[in-house]
Coordinates of C-alpha atoms in Angstrom, one line a residue:
X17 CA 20.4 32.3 14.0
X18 CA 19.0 29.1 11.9
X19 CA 18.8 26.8 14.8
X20 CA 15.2 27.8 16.6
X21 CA 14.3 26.5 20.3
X22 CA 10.9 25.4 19.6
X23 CA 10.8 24.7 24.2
X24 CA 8.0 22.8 24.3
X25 CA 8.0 21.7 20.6
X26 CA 9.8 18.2 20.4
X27 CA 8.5 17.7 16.6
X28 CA 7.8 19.0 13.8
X29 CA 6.8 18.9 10.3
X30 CA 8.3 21.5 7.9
X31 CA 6.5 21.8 4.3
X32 CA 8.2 22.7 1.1
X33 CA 5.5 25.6 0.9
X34 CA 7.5 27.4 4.4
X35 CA 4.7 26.1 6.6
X36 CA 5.6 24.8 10.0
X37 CA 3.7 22.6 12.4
X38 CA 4.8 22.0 15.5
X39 CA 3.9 18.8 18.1
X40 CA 5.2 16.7 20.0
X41 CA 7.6 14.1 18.9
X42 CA 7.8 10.4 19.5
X43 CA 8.8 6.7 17.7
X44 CA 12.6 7.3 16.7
X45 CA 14.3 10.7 16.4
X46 CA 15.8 12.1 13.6
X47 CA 14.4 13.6 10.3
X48 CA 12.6 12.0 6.9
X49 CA 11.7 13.5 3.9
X50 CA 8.4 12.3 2.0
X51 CA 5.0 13.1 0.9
X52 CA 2.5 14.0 3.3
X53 CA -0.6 11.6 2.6
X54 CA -3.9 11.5 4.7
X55 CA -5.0 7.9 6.2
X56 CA -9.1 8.1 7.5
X57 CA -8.8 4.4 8.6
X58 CA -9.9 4.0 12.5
X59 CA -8.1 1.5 12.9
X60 CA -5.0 -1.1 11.7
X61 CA -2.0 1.4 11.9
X62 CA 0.2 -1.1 12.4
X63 CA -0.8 -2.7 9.2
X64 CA -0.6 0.8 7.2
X65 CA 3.0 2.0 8.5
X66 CA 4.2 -1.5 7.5
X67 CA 2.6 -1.7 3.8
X68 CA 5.0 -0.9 1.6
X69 CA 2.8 0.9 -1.0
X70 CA 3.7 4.1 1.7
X71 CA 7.0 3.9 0.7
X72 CA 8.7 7.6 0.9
X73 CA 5.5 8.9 2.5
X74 CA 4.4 10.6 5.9
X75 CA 1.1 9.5 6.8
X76 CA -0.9 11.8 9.0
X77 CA -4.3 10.0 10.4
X78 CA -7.4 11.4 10.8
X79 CA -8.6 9.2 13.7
X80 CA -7.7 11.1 16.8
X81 CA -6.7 7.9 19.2
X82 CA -4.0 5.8 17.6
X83 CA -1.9 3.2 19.6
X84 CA -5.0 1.8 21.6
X85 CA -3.9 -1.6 20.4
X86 CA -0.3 -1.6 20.6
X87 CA 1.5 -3.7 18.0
X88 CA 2.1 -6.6 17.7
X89 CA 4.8 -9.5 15.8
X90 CA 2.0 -11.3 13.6
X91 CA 0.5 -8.3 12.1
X92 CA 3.2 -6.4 9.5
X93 CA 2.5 -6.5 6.3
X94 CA 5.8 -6.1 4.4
X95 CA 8.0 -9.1 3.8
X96 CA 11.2 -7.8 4.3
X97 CA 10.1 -6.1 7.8
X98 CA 12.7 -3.5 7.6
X99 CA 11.1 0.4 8.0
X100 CA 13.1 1.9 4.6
X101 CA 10.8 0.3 2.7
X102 CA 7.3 1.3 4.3
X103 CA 6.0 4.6 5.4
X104 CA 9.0 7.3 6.6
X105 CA 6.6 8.8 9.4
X106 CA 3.3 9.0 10.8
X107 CA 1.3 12.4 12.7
X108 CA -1.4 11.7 14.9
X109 CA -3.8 14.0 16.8
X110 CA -3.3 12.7 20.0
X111 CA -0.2 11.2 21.5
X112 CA 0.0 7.3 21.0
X113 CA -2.0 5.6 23.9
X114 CA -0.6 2.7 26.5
X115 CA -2.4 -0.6 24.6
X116 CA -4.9 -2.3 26.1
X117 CA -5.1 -5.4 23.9
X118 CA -5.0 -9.0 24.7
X119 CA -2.3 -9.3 21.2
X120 CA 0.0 -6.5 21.8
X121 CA 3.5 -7.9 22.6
X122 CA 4.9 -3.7 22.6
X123 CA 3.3 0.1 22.6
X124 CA 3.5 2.3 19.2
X125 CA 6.0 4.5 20.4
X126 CA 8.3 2.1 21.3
X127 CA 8.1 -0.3 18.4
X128 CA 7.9 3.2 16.2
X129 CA 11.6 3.9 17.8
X130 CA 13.0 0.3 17.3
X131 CA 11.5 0.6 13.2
X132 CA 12.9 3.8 13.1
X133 CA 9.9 5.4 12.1
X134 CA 9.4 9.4 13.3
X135 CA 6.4 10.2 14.5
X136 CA 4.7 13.6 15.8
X137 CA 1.9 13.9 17.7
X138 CA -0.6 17.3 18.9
X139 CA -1.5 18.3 15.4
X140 CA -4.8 19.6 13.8
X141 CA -4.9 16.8 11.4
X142 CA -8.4 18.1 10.3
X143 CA -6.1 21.3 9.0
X144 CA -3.7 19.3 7.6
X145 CA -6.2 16.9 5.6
X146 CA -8.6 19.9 4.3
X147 CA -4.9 22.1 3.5
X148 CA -4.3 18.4 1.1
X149 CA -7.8 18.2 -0.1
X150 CA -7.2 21.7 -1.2
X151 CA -3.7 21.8 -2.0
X152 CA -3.0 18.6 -3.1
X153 CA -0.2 15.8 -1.2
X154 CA 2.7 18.0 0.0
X155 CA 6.7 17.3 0.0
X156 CA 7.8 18.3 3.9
X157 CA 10.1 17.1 6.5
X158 CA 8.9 15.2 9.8
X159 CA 11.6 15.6 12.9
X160 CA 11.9 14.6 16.0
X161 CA 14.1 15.8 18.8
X162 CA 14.3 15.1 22.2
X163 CA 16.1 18.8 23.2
X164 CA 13.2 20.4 20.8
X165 CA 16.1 22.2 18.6
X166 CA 15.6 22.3 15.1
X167 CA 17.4 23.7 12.1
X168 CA 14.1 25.2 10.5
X169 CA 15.0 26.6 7.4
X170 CA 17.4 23.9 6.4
X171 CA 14.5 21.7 6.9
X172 CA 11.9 23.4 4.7
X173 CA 15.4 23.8 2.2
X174 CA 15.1 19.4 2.2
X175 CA 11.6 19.4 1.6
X176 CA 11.9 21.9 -1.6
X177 CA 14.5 20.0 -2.8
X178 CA 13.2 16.4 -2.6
X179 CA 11.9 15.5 -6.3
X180 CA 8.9 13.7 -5.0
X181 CA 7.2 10.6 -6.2
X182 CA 6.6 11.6 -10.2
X183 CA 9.3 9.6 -12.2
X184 CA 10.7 7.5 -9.1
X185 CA 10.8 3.5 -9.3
X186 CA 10.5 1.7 -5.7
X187 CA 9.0 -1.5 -6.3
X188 CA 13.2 -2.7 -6.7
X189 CA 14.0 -1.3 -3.6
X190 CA 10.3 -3.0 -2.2
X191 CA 11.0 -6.3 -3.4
X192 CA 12.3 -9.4 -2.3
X193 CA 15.9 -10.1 -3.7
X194 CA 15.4 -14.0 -4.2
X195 CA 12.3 -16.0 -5.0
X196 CA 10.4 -18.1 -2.6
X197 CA 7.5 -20.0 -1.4
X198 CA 4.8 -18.6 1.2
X199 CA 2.9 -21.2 3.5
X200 CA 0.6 -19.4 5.8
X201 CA -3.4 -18.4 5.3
X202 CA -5.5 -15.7 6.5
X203 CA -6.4 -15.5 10.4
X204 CA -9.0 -17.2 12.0
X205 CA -10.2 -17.0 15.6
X206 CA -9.2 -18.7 17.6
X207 CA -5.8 -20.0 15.8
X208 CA -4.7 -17.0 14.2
X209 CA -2.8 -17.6 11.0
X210 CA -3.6 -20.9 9.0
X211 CA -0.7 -23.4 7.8
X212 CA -0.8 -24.8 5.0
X213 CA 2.5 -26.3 5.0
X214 CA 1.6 -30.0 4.8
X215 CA -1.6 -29.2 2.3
X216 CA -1.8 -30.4 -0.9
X217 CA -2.1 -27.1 -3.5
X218 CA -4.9 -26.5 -5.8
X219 CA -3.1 -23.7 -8.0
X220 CA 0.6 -23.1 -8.2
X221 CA 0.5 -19.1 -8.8
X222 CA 3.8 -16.9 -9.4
X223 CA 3.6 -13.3 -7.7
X224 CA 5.7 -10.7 -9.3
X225 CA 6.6 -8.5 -5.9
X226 CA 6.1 -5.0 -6.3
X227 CA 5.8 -4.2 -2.5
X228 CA 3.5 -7.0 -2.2
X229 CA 1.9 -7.4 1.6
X230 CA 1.5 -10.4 3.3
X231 CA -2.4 -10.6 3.4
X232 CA -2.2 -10.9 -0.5
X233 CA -0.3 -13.6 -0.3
X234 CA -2.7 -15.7 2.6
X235 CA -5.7 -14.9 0.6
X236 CA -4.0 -16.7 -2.4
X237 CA -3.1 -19.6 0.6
X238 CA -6.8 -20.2 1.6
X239 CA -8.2 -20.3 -2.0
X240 CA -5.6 -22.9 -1.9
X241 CA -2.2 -21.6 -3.8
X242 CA 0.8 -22.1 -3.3
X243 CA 2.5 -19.0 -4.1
X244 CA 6.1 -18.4 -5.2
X245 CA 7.3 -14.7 -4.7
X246 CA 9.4 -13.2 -7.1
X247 CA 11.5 -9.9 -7.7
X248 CA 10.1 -7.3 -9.4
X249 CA 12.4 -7.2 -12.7
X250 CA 11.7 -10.8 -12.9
X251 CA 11.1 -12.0 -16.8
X252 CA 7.8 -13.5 -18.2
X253 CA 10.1 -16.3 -19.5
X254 CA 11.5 -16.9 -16.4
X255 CA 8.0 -16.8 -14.6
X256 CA 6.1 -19.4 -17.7
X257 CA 9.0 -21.9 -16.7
X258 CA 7.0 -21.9 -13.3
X259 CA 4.2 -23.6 -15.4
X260 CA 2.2 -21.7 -13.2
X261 CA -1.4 -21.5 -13.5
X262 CA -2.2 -18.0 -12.7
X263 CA 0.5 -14.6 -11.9
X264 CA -0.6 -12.0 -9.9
X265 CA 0.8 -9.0 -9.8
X266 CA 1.1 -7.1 -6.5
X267 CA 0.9 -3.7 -5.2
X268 CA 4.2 -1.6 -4.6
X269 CA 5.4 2.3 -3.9
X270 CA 6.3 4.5 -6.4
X271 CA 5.3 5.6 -9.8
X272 CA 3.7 3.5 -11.6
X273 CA 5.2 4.9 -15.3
X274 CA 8.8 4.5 -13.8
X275 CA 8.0 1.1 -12.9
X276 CA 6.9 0.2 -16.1
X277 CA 10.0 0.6 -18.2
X278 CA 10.7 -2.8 -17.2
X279 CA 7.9 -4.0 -16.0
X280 CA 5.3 -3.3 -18.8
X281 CA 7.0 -5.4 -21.3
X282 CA 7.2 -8.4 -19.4
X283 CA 3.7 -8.1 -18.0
X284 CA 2.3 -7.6 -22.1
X285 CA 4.5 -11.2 -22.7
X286 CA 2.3 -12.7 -19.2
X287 CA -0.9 -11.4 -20.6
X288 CA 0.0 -12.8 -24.5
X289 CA 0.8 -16.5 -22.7
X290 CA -2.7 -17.2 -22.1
X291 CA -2.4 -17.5 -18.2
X292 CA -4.7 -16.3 -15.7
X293 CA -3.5 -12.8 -14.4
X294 CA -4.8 -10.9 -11.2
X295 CA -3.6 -7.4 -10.8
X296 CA -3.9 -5.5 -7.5
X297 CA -3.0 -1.4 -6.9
X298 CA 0.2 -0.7 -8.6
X299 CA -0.2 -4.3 -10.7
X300 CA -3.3 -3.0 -11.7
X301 CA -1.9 0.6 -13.0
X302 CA 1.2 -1.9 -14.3
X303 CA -1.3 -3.7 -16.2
X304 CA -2.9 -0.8 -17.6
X305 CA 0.0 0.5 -19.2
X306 CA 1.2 -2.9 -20.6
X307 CA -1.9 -2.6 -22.4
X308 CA -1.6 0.8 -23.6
X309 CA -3.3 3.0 -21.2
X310 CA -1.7 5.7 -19.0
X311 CA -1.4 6.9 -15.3
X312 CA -1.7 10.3 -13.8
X313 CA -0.5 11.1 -10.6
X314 CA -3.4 12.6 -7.9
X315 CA -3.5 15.7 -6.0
X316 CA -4.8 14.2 -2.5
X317 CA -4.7 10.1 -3.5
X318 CA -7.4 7.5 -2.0
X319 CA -5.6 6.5 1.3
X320 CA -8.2 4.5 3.9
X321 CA -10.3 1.5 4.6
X322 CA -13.8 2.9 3.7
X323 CA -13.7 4.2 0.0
X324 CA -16.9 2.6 -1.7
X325 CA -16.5 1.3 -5.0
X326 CA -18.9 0.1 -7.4
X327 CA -18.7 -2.8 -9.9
X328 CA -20.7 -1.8 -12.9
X329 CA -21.3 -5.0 -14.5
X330 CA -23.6 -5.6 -11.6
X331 CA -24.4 -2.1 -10.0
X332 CA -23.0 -3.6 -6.3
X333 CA -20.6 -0.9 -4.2
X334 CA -18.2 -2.2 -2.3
X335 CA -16.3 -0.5 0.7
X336 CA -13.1 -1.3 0.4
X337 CA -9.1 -0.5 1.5
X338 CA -7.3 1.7 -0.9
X339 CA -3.8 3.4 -0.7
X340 CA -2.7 5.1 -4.5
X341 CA -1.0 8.4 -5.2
X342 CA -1.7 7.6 -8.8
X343 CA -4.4 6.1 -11.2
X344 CA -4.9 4.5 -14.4
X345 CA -6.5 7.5 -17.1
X346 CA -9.6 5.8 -17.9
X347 CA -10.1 7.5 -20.9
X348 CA -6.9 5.6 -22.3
X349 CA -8.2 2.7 -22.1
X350 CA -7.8 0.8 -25.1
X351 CA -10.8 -0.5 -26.7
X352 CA -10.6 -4.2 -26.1
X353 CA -9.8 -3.2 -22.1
X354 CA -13.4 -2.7 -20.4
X355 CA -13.6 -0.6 -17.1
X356 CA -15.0 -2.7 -13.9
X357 CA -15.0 -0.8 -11.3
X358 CA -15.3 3.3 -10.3
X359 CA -14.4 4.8 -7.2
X360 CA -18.1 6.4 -6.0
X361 CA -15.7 9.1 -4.3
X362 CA -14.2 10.9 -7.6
X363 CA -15.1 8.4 -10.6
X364 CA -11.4 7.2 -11.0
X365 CA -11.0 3.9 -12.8
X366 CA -10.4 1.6 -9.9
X367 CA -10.9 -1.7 -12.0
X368 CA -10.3 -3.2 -15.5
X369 CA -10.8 -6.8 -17.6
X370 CA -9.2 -7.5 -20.7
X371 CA -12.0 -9.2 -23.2
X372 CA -11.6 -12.8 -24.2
X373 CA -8.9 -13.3 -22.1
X374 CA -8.5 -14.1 -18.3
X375 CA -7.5 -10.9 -17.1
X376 CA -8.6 -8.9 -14.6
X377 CA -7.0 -6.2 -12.2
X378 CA -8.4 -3.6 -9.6
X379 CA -6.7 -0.9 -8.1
X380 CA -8.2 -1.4 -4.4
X381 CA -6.8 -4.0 -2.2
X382 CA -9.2 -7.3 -1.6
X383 CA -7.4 -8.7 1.1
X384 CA -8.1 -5.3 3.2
X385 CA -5.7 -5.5 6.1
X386 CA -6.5 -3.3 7.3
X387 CA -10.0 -2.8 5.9
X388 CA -13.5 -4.8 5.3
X389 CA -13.8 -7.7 3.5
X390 CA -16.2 -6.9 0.7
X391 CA -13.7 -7.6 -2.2
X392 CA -12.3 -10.7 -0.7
X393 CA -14.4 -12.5 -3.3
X394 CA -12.3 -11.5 -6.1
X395 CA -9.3 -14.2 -5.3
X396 CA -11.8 -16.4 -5.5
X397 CA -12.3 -15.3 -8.7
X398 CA -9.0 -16.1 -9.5
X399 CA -9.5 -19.2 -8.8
X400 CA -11.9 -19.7 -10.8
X401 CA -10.2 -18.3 -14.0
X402 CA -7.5 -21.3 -13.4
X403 CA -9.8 -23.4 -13.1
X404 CA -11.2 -22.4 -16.4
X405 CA -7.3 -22.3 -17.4
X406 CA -7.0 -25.9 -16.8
X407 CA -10.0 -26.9 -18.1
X408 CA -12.0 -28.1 -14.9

């Protein structure tokens, strides 16, 4: 009989490889396919199930207590807010916890359920993150159901038969569908989110939106930008008419190579044009391949918010937020792109500046969220290329 009575089981996780681990299920039943990442944030799950960069991904954390905070209204990070285009499920090693926070307006579980996000809880994530470390970022199945019946083999059958990142485009499904204008800064105690509504803008900057999150777009508000979103397949002619005075290009799901068939020529018209441009995470592997490098995909990714990374013009490391499944080769650089930045974990390019022009890109995210704030310089360094731009 295919249909197995797991009893106390309520969730699971089935991998592609036949594997079967077995929890306790909560957020919403029901089943996702997706790859298994590792998170080793301690905290800002709220923030990571909502970045869209997790797109058709399962992330298990590593810190044992997650829900402590609840969630709260102010703090996704996606635009659109709908749960298809963020993380499919999350594992934790504990059950979520009742919040105890003076912001939560709901507990994980519950606001998990409404998203439709699967999670399951009571499993040896330390197995699970050495068996990736090991094994590489696995295709499997999270489900959740209430009665603790599952049809296991035609589970681990899904996960064998999903195709899996390598040659899949998101960043149209992650975008916005229309452009528009974003008003509000980063947060600040004791008035949360700044308005800058009524301010008078320093730069006008066009974001192409791969995925982008929200805290990319307040940084560029509090170095004083207005920034006007755009979809992803978006041309560089229609973004010059802007007359904008820098573009950044935003982080996304997906790979990056797929992306690229329409996004690389555009991006090599934006970088001929003389603007400023900024790339972060997948605009930075983007970027690299506009200019003639290439991207692999990784066997365990960097997915957390304390990965130091050092800037080699000026021997300085940096902890920082990263979330890739992929990276840019560095060894394909092209001759007039310099490297900026390694990660001190594996070496991997994590940053790159094209010479005599006023571009720059890294593949970690400056405006954290969740994360430290080390690399929030680097929008201000934006800034100061436009400046340069326009001659001030």
């Amino acid at each position: 009989m295919s249909i197995s009575d797991l009893r106390a089981a309520t969730g699971v996780l089935a991998l592609a490889n036949g594997r079967i681990l077995q929890g306790i299920g909560c957020g919403a039943p029901g089943e996702a396919v997706g790859e298994v990442c590792f998170n080793t944030a301690m905290t800002g799950y709220q923030e990571i199930l909502t970045d869209p960069s997790y797109m058709a991904q399962i992330v298990a954390f590593t810190f044992p207590h997650v829900g402590n905070v609840g969630t709260n209204a102010a703090d996704l990070e996606q635009i659109s807010g709908a749960a298809s285009t963020a993380a499919r499920g999350a594992i934790f090693r504990d059950a979520p916890t009742a919040p105890a926070n003076w912001r939560a307006d709901s507990d994980l579980d519950g606001w998990m359920r409404r998203r439709g996000v699967i999670g399951l809880a009571g499993v040896d994530t330390r197995a699970l993150t050495k068996a990736i470390r090991e094994d590489g970022m696995p295709h499997a199945v999270i489900a959740h159901s209430p009665d603790g019946r599952f049809d296991l083999p035609a589970l681990t059958r899904q996960a064998r038969a999903w195709r899996g990142l390598e040659g899949l485009d998101l960043a149209k499904q992650a975008s916005c569908l229309q452009p528009f204008v974003w008003r509000e800064g980063l947060w600040r105690w004791p008035d949360g989110y700044a308005d800058t509504t009524g301010a008078q803008p320093s730069y006008e900057v066009v974001v192409v939106d791969y995925g982008v999150k929200r805290n990319i777009l307040r940084a560029l508000a509090s170095i004083g930008a207005r920034a006007t979103v755009v979809p992803a397949a978006t041309t560089a002619e229609e973004i010059l008419e802007r007359a904008p005075d820098g573009v950044l290009l935003s982080n996304g799901p997906g790979d990056p190579a797929a992306t690229a068939d329409y996004a690389a020529p555009q991006i090599r018209k934006l970088a001929e044009s003389g603007a400023p441009v900024f790339g972060i995470c997948l605009g930075h592997q983007l970027l690299a391949l506009a200019l003639g490098a290439r991207t692999v995909k990784m066997e365990q990714g960097h997915h957390g918010a304390n990965h130091p990374v050092k800037e080699l013009a000026t021997g300085k490391v940096e902890i920082v937020s990263m979330n890739h499944g992929f990276t840019v080769d560095r060894s394909s650089l092209p001759a007039a792109v310099k490297e900026t930045h390694i990660s001190l974990f594996d070496g991997t390019n994590a940053g790159l500046a094209v010479e005599d022009r006023p571009i720059f890109s890294v593949q970690h995210h400056p405006e954290a969220s969740p994360g430290p704030n080390d690399s929030l310089y680097l929008f201000t360094r934006f800034a100061h290329l436009m400046d340069a731009a326009k001659g001030v």
